Coordinates of C-alpha atoms and ligand atoms in Angstrom, one line a residue:
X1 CA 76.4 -147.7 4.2
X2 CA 78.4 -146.4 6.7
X3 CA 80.1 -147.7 9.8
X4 CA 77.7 -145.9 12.4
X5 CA 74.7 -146.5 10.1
X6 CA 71.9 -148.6 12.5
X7 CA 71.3 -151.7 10.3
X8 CA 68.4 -151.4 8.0
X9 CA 68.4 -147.6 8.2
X10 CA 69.2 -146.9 4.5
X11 CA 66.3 -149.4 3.4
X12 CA 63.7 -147.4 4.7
X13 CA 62.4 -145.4 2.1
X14 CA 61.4 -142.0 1.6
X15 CA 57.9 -140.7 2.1
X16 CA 56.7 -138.3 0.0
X17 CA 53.1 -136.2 1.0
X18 CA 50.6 -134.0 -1.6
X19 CA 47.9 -133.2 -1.7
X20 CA 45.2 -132.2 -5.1
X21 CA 47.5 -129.3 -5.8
X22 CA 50.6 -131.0 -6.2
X23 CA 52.1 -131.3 -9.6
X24 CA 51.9 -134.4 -11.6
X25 CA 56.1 -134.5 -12.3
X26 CA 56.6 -134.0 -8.7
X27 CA 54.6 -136.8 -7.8
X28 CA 56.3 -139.2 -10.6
X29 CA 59.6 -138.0 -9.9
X30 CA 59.7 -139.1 -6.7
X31 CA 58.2 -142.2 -7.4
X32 CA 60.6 -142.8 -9.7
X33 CA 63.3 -142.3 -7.0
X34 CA 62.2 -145.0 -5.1
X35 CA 59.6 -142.6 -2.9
X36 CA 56.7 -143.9 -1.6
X37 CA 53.4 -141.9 -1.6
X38 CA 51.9 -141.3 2.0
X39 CA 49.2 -142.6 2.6
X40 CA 47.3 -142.0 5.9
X41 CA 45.3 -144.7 6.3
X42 CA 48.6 -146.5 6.3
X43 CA 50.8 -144.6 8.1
X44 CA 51.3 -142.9 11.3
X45 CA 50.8 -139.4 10.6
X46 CA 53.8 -137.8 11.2
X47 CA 55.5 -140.8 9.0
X48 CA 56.3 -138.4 5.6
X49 CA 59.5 -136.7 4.3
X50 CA 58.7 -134.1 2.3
X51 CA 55.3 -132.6 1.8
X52 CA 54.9 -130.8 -2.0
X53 CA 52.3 -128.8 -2.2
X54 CA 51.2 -125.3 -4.4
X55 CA 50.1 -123.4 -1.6
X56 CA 51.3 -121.9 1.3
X57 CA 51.6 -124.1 4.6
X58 CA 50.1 -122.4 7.9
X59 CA 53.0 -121.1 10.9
X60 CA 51.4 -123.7 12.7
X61 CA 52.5 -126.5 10.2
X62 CA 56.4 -125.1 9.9
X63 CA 56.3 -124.8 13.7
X64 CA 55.4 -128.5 13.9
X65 CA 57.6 -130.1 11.1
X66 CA 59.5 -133.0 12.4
X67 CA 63.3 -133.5 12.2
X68 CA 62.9 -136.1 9.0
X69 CA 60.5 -133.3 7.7
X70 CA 60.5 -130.7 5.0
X71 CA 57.8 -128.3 3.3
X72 CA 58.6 -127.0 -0.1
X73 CA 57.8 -123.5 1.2
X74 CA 58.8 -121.3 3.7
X75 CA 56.8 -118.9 5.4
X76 CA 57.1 -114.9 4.1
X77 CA 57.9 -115.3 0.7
X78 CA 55.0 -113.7 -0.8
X79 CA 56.9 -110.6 0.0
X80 CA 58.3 -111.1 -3.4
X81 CA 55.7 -113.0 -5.3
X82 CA 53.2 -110.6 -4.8
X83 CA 53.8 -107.3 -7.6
X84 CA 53.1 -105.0 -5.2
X85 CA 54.9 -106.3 -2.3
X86 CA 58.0 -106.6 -4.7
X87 CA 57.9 -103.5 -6.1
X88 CA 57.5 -102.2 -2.9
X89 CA 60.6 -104.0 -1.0
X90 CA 63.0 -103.2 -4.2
X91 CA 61.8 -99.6 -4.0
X92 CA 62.8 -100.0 -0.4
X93 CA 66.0 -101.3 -1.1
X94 CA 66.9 -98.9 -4.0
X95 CA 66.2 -95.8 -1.1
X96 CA 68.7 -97.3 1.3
X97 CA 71.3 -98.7 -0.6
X98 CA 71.0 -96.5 -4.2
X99 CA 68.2 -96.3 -6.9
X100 CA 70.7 -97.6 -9.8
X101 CA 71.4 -100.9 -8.0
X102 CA 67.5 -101.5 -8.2
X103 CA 67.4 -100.4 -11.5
X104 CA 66.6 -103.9 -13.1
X105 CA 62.5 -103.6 -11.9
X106 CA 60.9 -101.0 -14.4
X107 CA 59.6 -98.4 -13.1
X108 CA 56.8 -99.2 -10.9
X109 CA 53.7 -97.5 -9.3
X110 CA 51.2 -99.8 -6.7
X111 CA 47.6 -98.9 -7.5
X112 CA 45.4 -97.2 -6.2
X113 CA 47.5 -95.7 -3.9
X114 CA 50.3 -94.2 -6.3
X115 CA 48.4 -93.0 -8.9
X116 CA 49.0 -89.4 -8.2
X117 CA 52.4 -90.2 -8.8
X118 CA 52.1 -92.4 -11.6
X119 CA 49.7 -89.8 -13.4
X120 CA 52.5 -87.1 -12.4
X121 CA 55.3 -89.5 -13.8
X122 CA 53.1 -90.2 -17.3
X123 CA 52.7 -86.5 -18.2
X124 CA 56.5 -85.7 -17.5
X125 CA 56.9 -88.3 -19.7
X126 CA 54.7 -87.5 -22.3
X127 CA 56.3 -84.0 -22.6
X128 CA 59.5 -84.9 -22.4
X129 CA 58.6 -87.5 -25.2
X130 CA 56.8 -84.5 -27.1
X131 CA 55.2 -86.3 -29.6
X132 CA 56.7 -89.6 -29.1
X133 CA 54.3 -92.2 -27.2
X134 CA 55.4 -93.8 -24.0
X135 CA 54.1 -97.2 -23.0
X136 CA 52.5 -99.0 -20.2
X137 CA 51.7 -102.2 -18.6
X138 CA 48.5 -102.1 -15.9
X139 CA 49.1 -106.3 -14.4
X140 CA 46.3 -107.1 -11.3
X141 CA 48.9 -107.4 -8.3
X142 CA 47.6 -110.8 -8.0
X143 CA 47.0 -112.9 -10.8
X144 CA 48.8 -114.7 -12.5
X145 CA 49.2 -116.2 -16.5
X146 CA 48.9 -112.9 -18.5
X147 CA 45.2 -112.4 -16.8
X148 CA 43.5 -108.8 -16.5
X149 CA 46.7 -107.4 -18.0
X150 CA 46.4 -104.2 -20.7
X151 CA 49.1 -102.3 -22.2
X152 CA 48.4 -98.7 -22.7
X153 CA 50.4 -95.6 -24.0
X154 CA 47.2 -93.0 -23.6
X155 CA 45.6 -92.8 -19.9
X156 CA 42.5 -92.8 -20.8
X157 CA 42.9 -96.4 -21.6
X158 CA 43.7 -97.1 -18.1
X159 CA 41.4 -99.1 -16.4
X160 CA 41.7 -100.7 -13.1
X161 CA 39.3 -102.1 -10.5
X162 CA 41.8 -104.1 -7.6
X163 CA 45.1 -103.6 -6.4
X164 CA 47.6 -104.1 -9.4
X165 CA 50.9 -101.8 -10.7
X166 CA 51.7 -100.2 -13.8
X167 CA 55.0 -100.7 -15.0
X168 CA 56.9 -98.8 -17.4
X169 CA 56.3 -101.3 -20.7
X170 CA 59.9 -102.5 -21.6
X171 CA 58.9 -101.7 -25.5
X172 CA 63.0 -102.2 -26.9
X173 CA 63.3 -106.5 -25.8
X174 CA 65.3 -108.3 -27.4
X175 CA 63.6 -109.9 -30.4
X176 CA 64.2 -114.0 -31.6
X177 CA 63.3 -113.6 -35.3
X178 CA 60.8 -110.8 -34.5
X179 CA 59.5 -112.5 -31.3
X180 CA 59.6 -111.0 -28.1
X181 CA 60.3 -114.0 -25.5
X182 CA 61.2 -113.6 -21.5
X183 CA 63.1 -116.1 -19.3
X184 CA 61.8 -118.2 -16.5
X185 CA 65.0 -118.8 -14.2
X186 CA 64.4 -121.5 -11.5
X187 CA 66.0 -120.0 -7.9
X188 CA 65.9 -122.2 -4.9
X189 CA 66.2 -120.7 -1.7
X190 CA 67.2 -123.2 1.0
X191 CA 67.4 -120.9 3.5
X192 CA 66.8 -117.5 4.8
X193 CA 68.7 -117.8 8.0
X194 CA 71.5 -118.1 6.6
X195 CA 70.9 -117.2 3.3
X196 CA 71.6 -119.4 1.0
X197 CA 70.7 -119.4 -3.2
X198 CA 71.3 -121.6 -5.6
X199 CA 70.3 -121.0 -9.0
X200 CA 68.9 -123.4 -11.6
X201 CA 71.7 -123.5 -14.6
X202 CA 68.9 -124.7 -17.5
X203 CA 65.8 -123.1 -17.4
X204 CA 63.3 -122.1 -19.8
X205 CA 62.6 -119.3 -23.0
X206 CA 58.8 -118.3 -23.2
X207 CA 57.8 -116.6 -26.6
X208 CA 54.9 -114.7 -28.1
X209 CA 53.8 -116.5 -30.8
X210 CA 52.9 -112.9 -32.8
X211 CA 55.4 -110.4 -34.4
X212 CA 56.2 -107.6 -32.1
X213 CA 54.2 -104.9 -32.8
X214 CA 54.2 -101.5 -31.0
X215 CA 51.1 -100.3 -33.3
X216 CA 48.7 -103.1 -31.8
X217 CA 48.9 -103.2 -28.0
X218 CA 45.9 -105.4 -27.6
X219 CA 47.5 -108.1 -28.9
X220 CA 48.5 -109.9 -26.5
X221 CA 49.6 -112.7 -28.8
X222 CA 52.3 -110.2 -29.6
X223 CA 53.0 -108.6 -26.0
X224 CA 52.8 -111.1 -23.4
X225 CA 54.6 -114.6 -23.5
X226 CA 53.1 -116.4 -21.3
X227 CA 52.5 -120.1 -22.5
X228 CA 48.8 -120.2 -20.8
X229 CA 47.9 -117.3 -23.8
X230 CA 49.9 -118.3 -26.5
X231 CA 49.1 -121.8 -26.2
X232 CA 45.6 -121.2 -27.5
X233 CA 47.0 -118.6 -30.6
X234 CA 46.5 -119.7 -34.3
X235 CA 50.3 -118.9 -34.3
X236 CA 51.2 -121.4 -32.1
X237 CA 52.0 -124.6 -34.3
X238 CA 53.5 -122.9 -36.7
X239 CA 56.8 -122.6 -37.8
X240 CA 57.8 -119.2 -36.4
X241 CA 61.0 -117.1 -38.1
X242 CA 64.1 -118.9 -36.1
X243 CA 61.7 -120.0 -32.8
X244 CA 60.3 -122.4 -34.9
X245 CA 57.0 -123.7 -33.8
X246 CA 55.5 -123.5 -30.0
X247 CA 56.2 -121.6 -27.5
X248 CA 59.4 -122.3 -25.7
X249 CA 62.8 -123.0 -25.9
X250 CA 65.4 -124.6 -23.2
X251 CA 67.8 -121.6 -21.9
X252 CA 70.1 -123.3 -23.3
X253 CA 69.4 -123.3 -26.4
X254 CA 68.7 -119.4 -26.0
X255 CA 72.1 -119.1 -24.9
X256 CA 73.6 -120.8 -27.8
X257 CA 71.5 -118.4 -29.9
X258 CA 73.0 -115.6 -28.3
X259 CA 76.4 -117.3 -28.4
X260 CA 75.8 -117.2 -32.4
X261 CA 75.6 -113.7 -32.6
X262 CA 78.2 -112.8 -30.6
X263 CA 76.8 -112.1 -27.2
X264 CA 78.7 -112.2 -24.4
X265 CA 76.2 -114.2 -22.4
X266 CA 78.6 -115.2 -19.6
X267 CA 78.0 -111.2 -18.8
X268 CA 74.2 -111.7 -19.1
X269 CA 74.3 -114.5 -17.3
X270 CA 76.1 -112.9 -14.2
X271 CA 73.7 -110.3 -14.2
X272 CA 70.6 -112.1 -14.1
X273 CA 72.5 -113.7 -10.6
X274 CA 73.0 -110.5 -9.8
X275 CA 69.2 -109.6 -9.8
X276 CA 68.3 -112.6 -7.9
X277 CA 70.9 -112.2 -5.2
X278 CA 69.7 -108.5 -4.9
X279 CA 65.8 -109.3 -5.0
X280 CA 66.1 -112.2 -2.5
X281 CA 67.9 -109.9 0.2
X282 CA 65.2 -107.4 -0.1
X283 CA 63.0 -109.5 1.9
X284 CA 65.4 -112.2 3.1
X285 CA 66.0 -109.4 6.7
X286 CA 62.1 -109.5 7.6
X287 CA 61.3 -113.5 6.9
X288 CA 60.8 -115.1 9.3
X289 CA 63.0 -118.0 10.7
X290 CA 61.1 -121.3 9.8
X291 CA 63.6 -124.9 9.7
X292 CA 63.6 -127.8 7.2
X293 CA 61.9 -125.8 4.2
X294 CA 62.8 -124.5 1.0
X295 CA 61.3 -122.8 -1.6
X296 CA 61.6 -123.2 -5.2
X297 CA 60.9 -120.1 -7.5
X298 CA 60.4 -118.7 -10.8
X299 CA 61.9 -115.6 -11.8
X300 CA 60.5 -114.0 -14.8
X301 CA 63.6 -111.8 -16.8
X302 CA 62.7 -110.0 -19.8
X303 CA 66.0 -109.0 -21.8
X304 CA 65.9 -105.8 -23.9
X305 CA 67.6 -104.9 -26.9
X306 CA 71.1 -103.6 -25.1
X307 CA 71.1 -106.6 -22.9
X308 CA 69.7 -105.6 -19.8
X309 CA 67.8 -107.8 -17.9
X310 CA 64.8 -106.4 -16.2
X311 CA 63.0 -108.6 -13.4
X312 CA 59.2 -108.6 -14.4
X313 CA 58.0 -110.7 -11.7
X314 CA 58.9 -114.0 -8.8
X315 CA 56.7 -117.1 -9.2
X316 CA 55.7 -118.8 -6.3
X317 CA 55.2 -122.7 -6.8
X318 CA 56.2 -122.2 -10.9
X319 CA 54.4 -123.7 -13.3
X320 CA 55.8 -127.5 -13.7
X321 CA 53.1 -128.8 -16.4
X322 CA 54.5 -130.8 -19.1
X323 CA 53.1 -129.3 -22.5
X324 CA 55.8 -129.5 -24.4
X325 CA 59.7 -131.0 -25.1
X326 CA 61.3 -128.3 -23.6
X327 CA 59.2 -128.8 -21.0
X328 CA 59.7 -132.1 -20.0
X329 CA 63.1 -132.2 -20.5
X330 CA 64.0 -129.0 -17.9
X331 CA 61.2 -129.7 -15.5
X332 CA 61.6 -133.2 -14.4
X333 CA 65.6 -132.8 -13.8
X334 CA 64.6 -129.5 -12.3
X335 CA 62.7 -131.8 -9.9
X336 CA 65.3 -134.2 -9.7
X337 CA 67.9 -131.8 -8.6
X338 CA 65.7 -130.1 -6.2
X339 CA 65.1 -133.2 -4.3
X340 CA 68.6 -133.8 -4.8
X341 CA 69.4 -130.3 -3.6
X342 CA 67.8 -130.6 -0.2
X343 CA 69.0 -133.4 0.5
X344 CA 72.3 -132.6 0.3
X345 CA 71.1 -128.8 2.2
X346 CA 69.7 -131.0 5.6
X347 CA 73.2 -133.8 4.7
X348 CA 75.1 -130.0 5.7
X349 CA 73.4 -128.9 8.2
X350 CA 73.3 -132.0 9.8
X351 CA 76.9 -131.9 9.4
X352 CA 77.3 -128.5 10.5
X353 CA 75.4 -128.7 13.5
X354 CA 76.6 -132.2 14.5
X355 CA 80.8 -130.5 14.5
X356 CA 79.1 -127.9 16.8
X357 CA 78.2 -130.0 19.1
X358 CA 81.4 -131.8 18.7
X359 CA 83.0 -128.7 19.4
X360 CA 80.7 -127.6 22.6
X361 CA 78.6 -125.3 20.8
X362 CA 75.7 -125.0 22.7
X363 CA 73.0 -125.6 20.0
X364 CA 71.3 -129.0 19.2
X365 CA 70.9 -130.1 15.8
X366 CA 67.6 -131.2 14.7
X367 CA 69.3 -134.0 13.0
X368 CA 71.1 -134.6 16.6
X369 CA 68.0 -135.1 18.8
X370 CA 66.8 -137.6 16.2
X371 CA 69.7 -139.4 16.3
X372 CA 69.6 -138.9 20.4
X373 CA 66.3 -140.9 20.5
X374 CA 67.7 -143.5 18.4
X375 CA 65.5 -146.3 17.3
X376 CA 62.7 -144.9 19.9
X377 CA 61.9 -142.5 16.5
X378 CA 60.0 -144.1 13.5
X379 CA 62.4 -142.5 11.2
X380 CA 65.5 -141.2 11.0
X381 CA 66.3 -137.1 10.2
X382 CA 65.5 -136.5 6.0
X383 CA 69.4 -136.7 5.4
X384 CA 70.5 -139.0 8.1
X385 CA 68.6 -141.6 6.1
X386 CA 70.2 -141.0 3.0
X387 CA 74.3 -140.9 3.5
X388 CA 76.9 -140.6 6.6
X389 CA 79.8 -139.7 6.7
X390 CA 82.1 -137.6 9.0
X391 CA 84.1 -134.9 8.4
X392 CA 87.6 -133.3 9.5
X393 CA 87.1 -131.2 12.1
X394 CA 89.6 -129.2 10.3
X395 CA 87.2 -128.4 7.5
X396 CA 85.9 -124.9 7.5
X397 CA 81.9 -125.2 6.8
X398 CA 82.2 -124.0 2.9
X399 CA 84.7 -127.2 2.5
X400 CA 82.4 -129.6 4.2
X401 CA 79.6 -128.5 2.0
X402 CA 81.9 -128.7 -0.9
X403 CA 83.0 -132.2 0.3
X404 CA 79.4 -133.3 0.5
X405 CA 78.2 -132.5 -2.5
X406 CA 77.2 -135.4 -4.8
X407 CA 79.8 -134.4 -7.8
X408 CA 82.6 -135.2 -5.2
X409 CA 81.3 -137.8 -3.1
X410 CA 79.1 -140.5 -5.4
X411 CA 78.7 -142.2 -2.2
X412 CA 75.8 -139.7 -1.4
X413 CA 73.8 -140.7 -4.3
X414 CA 70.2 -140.3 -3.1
X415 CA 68.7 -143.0 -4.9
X416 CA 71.6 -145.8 -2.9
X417 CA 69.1 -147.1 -0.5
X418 CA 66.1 -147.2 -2.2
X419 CA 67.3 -149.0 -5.5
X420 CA 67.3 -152.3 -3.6
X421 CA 63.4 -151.9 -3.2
X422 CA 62.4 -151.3 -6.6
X423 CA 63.4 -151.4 -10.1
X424 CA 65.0 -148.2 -11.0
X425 CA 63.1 -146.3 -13.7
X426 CA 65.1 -146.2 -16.8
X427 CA 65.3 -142.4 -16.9
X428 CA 66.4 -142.2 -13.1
X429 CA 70.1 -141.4 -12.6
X430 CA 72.0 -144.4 -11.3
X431 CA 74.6 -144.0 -8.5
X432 CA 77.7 -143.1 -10.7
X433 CA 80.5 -146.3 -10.6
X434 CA 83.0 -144.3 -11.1
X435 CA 83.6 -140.4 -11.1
X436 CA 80.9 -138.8 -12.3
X437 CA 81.9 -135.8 -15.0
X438 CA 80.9 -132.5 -13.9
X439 CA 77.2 -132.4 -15.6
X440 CA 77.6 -135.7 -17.7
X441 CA 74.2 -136.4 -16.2
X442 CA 72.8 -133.7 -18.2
X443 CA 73.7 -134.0 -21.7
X444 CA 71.8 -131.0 -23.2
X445 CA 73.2 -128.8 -21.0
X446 CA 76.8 -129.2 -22.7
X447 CA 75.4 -126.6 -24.9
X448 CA 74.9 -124.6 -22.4
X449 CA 75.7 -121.7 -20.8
X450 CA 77.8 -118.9 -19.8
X451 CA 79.4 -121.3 -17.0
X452 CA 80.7 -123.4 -20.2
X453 CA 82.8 -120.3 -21.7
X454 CA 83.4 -119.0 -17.8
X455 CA 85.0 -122.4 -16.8
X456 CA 87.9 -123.1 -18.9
X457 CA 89.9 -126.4 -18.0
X458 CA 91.5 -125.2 -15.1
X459 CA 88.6 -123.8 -13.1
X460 CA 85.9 -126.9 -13.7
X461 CA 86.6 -128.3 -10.8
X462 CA 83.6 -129.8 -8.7
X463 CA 81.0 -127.3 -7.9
X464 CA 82.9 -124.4 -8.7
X465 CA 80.1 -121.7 -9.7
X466 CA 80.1 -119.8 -12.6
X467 CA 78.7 -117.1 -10.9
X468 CA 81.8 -116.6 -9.1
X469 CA 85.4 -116.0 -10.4
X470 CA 86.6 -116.8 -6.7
X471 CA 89.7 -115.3 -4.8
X472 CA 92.2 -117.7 -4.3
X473 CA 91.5 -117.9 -0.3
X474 CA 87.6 -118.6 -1.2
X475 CA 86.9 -122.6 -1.7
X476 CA 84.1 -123.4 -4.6
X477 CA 80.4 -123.4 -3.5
X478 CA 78.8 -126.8 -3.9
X479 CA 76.9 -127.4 -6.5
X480 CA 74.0 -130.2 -6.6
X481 CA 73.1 -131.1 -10.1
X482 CA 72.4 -128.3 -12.3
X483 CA 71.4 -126.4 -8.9
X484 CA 74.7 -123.9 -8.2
X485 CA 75.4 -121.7 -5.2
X486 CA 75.0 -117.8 -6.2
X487 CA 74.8 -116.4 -2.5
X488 CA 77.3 -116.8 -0.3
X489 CA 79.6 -116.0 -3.1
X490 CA 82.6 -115.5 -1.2
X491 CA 84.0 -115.6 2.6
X492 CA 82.7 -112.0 3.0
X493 CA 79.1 -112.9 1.9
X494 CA 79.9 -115.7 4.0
X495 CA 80.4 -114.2 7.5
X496 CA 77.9 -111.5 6.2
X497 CA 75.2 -113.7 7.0
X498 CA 75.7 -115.8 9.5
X499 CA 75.0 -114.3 12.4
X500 CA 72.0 -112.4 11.4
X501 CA 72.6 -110.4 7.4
X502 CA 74.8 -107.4 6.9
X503 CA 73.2 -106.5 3.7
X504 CA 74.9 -103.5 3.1
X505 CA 78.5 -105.6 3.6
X506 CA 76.8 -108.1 1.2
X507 CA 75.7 -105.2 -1.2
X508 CA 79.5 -103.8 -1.0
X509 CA 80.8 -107.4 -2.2
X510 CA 78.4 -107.7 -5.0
X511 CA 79.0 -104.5 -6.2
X512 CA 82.9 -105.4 -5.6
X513 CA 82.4 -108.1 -8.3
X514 CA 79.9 -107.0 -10.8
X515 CA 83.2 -104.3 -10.9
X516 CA 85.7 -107.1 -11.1
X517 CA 83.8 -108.7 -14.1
X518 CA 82.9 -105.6 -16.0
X519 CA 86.6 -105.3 -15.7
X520 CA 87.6 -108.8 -17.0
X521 CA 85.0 -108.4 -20.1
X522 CA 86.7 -105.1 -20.7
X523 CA 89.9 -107.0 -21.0
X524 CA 88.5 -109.8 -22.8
X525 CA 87.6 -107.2 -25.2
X526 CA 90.4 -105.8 -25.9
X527 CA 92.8 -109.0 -26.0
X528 CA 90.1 -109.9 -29.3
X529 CA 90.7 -106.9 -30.5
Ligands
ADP1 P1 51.7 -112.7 -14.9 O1 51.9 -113.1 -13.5 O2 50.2 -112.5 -15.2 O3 52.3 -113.7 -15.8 P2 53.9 -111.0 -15.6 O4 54.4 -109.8 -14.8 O5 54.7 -112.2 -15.7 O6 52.4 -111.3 -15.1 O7 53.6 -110.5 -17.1 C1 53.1 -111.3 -18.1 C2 53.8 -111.0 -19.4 O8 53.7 -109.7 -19.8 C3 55.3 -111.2 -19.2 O9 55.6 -112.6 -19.4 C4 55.8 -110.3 -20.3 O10 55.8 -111.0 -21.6 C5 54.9 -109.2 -20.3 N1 55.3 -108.1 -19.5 C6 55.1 -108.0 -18.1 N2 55.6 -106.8 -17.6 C7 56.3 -106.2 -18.7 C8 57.0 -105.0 -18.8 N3 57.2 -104.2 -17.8 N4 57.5 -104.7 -20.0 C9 57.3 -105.6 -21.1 N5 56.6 -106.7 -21.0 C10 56.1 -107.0 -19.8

């Protein structure tokens, strides 16, 4: 505990709300933390932590969360989770800043109001093709789990009742055995104002569970990969050519695959951060400003036979059943690092805002009128709870965050307090004794992925991002389990939102280094050769 820690403060223990939506490994993952479930017929109302829930929360509820309080959404986001709303904002983006940038979203047309131009696009097509059929997807713009979609390559098979898109059909993806499969790529945002992304560095490999097969475009056995659909095929037990049997694999045991043939899947790997960087700042301008929330997403990437990953769609609240291994093992330490991730997110801002007020910057912290009111509050802020500890004032606010992060300070170990009230669960992460090794928590994910053959010796230092090969003036982002920084991704991205978001400086940077790593695979290229 630290010195300025009010006595008992660290005992109290975390309070976790849900409601009938909430996922089961949410709920047990917490528990297992040492959370306690709220109840309200036992506690003041206002006495939770975290509320987890599937849907949305109402302005009213962000407007009214408490200092010690945080939603697992924040208001706006369905700007991307919605297909037509995406499709719309990256079309957006692609006008202002340059078609090719956006390139990574097929191309899309938002029913019914495009379909002059989408009927205009197909015949251009269709000569161009001459006798060559194109393909198309038709998906309901909001559903979800593979329903109402149909795959078409003749219009007269086009049928569509609500709003939905048709997307060009990606019919060249990259084939495991002679499976299609897509990823789902976990993205936290922990906030829009300032942005900040972390990405989730395990994730997992949906496949079909039928051969692909361009002649058959009802099949969706063969088409779509979405577990909810192959789950119930006759295929699904059995031992698949190299998938093996089910469904799904563990990214990194995709990337290993790739690895095994060659693929330079550091390079795939910086693209798909590319792609979430550039779809998160489509919308992150117009959301509005909402404190002490988060939101966790799933991004859907389809990877086609020249390596190009194409974003099919944004999950809100992912799926996070259990149905199978891979499963369990990514989604509960995806759950344990997000709790892990926001706690460290309110620890910095806490921070941040509590050297601003040190150094006579107008602005109260949340945290800091908590703390003002002392022990007149029932609880203390969600982070203030968990760990103390000052910082330099020489620190500039990227060290501080790297200084707070768990990998270099084990005396923020969120589960400190609350193993004195219960018995640990064996599978809960203990508060390391000494050092902890940079992902020795995660076992599995040695295997894994591009950061692996990105960080050599030298550069796996604590919370260094794979994402970024940094200059030598930029400090590593922090990094909070298997959760690492993508945006900021340097001091430029930095400073480029802070004080309200320069997207185009941001787009300038990005483009900066996808150009500085197409450059250092060129010359990895030819040092092999
Ligand atoms: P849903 O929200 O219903 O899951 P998705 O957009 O994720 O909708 O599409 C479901 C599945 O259909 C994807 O997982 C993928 O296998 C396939 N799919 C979707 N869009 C395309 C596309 N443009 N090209 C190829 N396959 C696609």
């Amino acid at each position: 505990m630290a010195e300025d820690e009010p006595p008992g403060a660290s005992l109290k223990p975390l309070v976790f709300r849900v409601d009938e939506t909430t996922p089961e490994v949410v709920q047990s993952v917490l528990l297992e933390r040492g959370w306690s479930k709220f109840d309200q017929h036992e506690r003041n109302v206002e006495d939770w932590n975290l509320y987890w829930r599937t849907s949305s929360f109402r302005m009213a509820e962000h407007a009214n969360v408490k200092p010690w309080q945080c939603l697992n959404h924040h208001p706006g986001t369905t700007r991307l989770t919605r297909k037509d709303l995406l499709a719309r904002h990256l079309q957006h983006m692609g006008r202002l800043y340059g078609t090719p940038l956006y390139a990574f979203l097929p191309p899309t047309f938002v029913m019914p109001s495009d379909y002059s131009k989408f009927v205009a696009e197909y015949f251009k097509e269709k000569q161009a093709l001459d006798a060559k059929l194109s393909y198309w997807i038709c998906k309901p713009a909001e559903l979800s789990r593979g329903r109402g979609i149909i795959i078409f390559s003749d219009i007269k098979n086009l049928i569509f009742a609500d709003t939905c898109i048709i997307q060009k059909y990606i019919c060249n993806p990259l084939l495991v055995g002679r499976y299609k499969c897509d990823l789902r790529v976990y993205v936290c945002v922990t906030g829009f104002k300032p942005l900040t992304i972390y990405i989730y560095q395990e994730g997992l490999v949906r496949f079909a569970t039928e051969k692909f097969d361009l002649g058959d475009l009802e099949n969706s056995y063969a088409h779509l990969t979405n577990s909810s659909i192959n789950r119930s095929g006759a295929s699904y037990e059995k031992i698949k050519e190299v998938v093996g049997s089910g469904c799904k694999w563990t990214l990194s045991r995709f990337f290993s695959y790739l690895r095994s043939w060659d693929v330079d899947d550091l390079l795939l790997w910086q693209k798909i951060n590319h792609v979430v960087i550039l779809t998160v700042l489509a919308i992150a301008p117009s959301v509005p400003f909402a404190a002490n929330c988060f939101e966790l997403f799933g991004f859907d990437i389809l990877i086609d036979d020249n390596l190009k990953p194409w974003l099919l769609e944004v999950n809100y609240s992912p799926g996070l059943s259990l149905e199978c291994s891979a499963d369990v093992s990514v989604k509960r330490r995806l759950i344990h690092d997000t709790i892990e991730l926001i706690h460290l997110h309110s620890l910095r801002n806490e921070r941040k805002e509590s050297c601003g007020a040190a150094n006579g910057s107008p602005g109260v912290s949340l945290a800091g009128k908590d703390r003002g009111q002392g022990s007149d509050l029932p609880y203390e802020s969600f982070s203030q709870l968990r760990c103390r500890r000052g910082f330099s004032k020489d620190e500039t606010p990227v060290q501080k965050a790297v200084t707070t992060c768990p990998e270099n300070r084990h005396t923020c170990q969120p589960q400190e307090a609350l193993s004195r009230q219960k018995e640990v669960h064996p599978s809960t992460r203990e508060p390391p004794k000494a050092k902890p090794k940079a992902r020795a928590r995660h076992p599995a994910l040695k295997t894994l992925i591009p950061c692996v053959s990105l960080i050599q010796p030298r550069g796996r230092e604590k919370g260094l991002s794979p994402h970024v090969q940094p200059d030598s003036s930029w400090v590593p982002g922090p990094q909070a389990g298997n959760f690492v920084l993508i945006f900021p991704f340097n001091e430029a991205t930095f400073g480029a939102s802070r004080n309200g978001l320069n997207v185009r400086r941001i787009i300038q940077e990005l483009q900066k280094l996808t150009h500085k790593q197409c450059s250092q695979v060129a010359e990895k290229k030819i040092k092999r050769k």
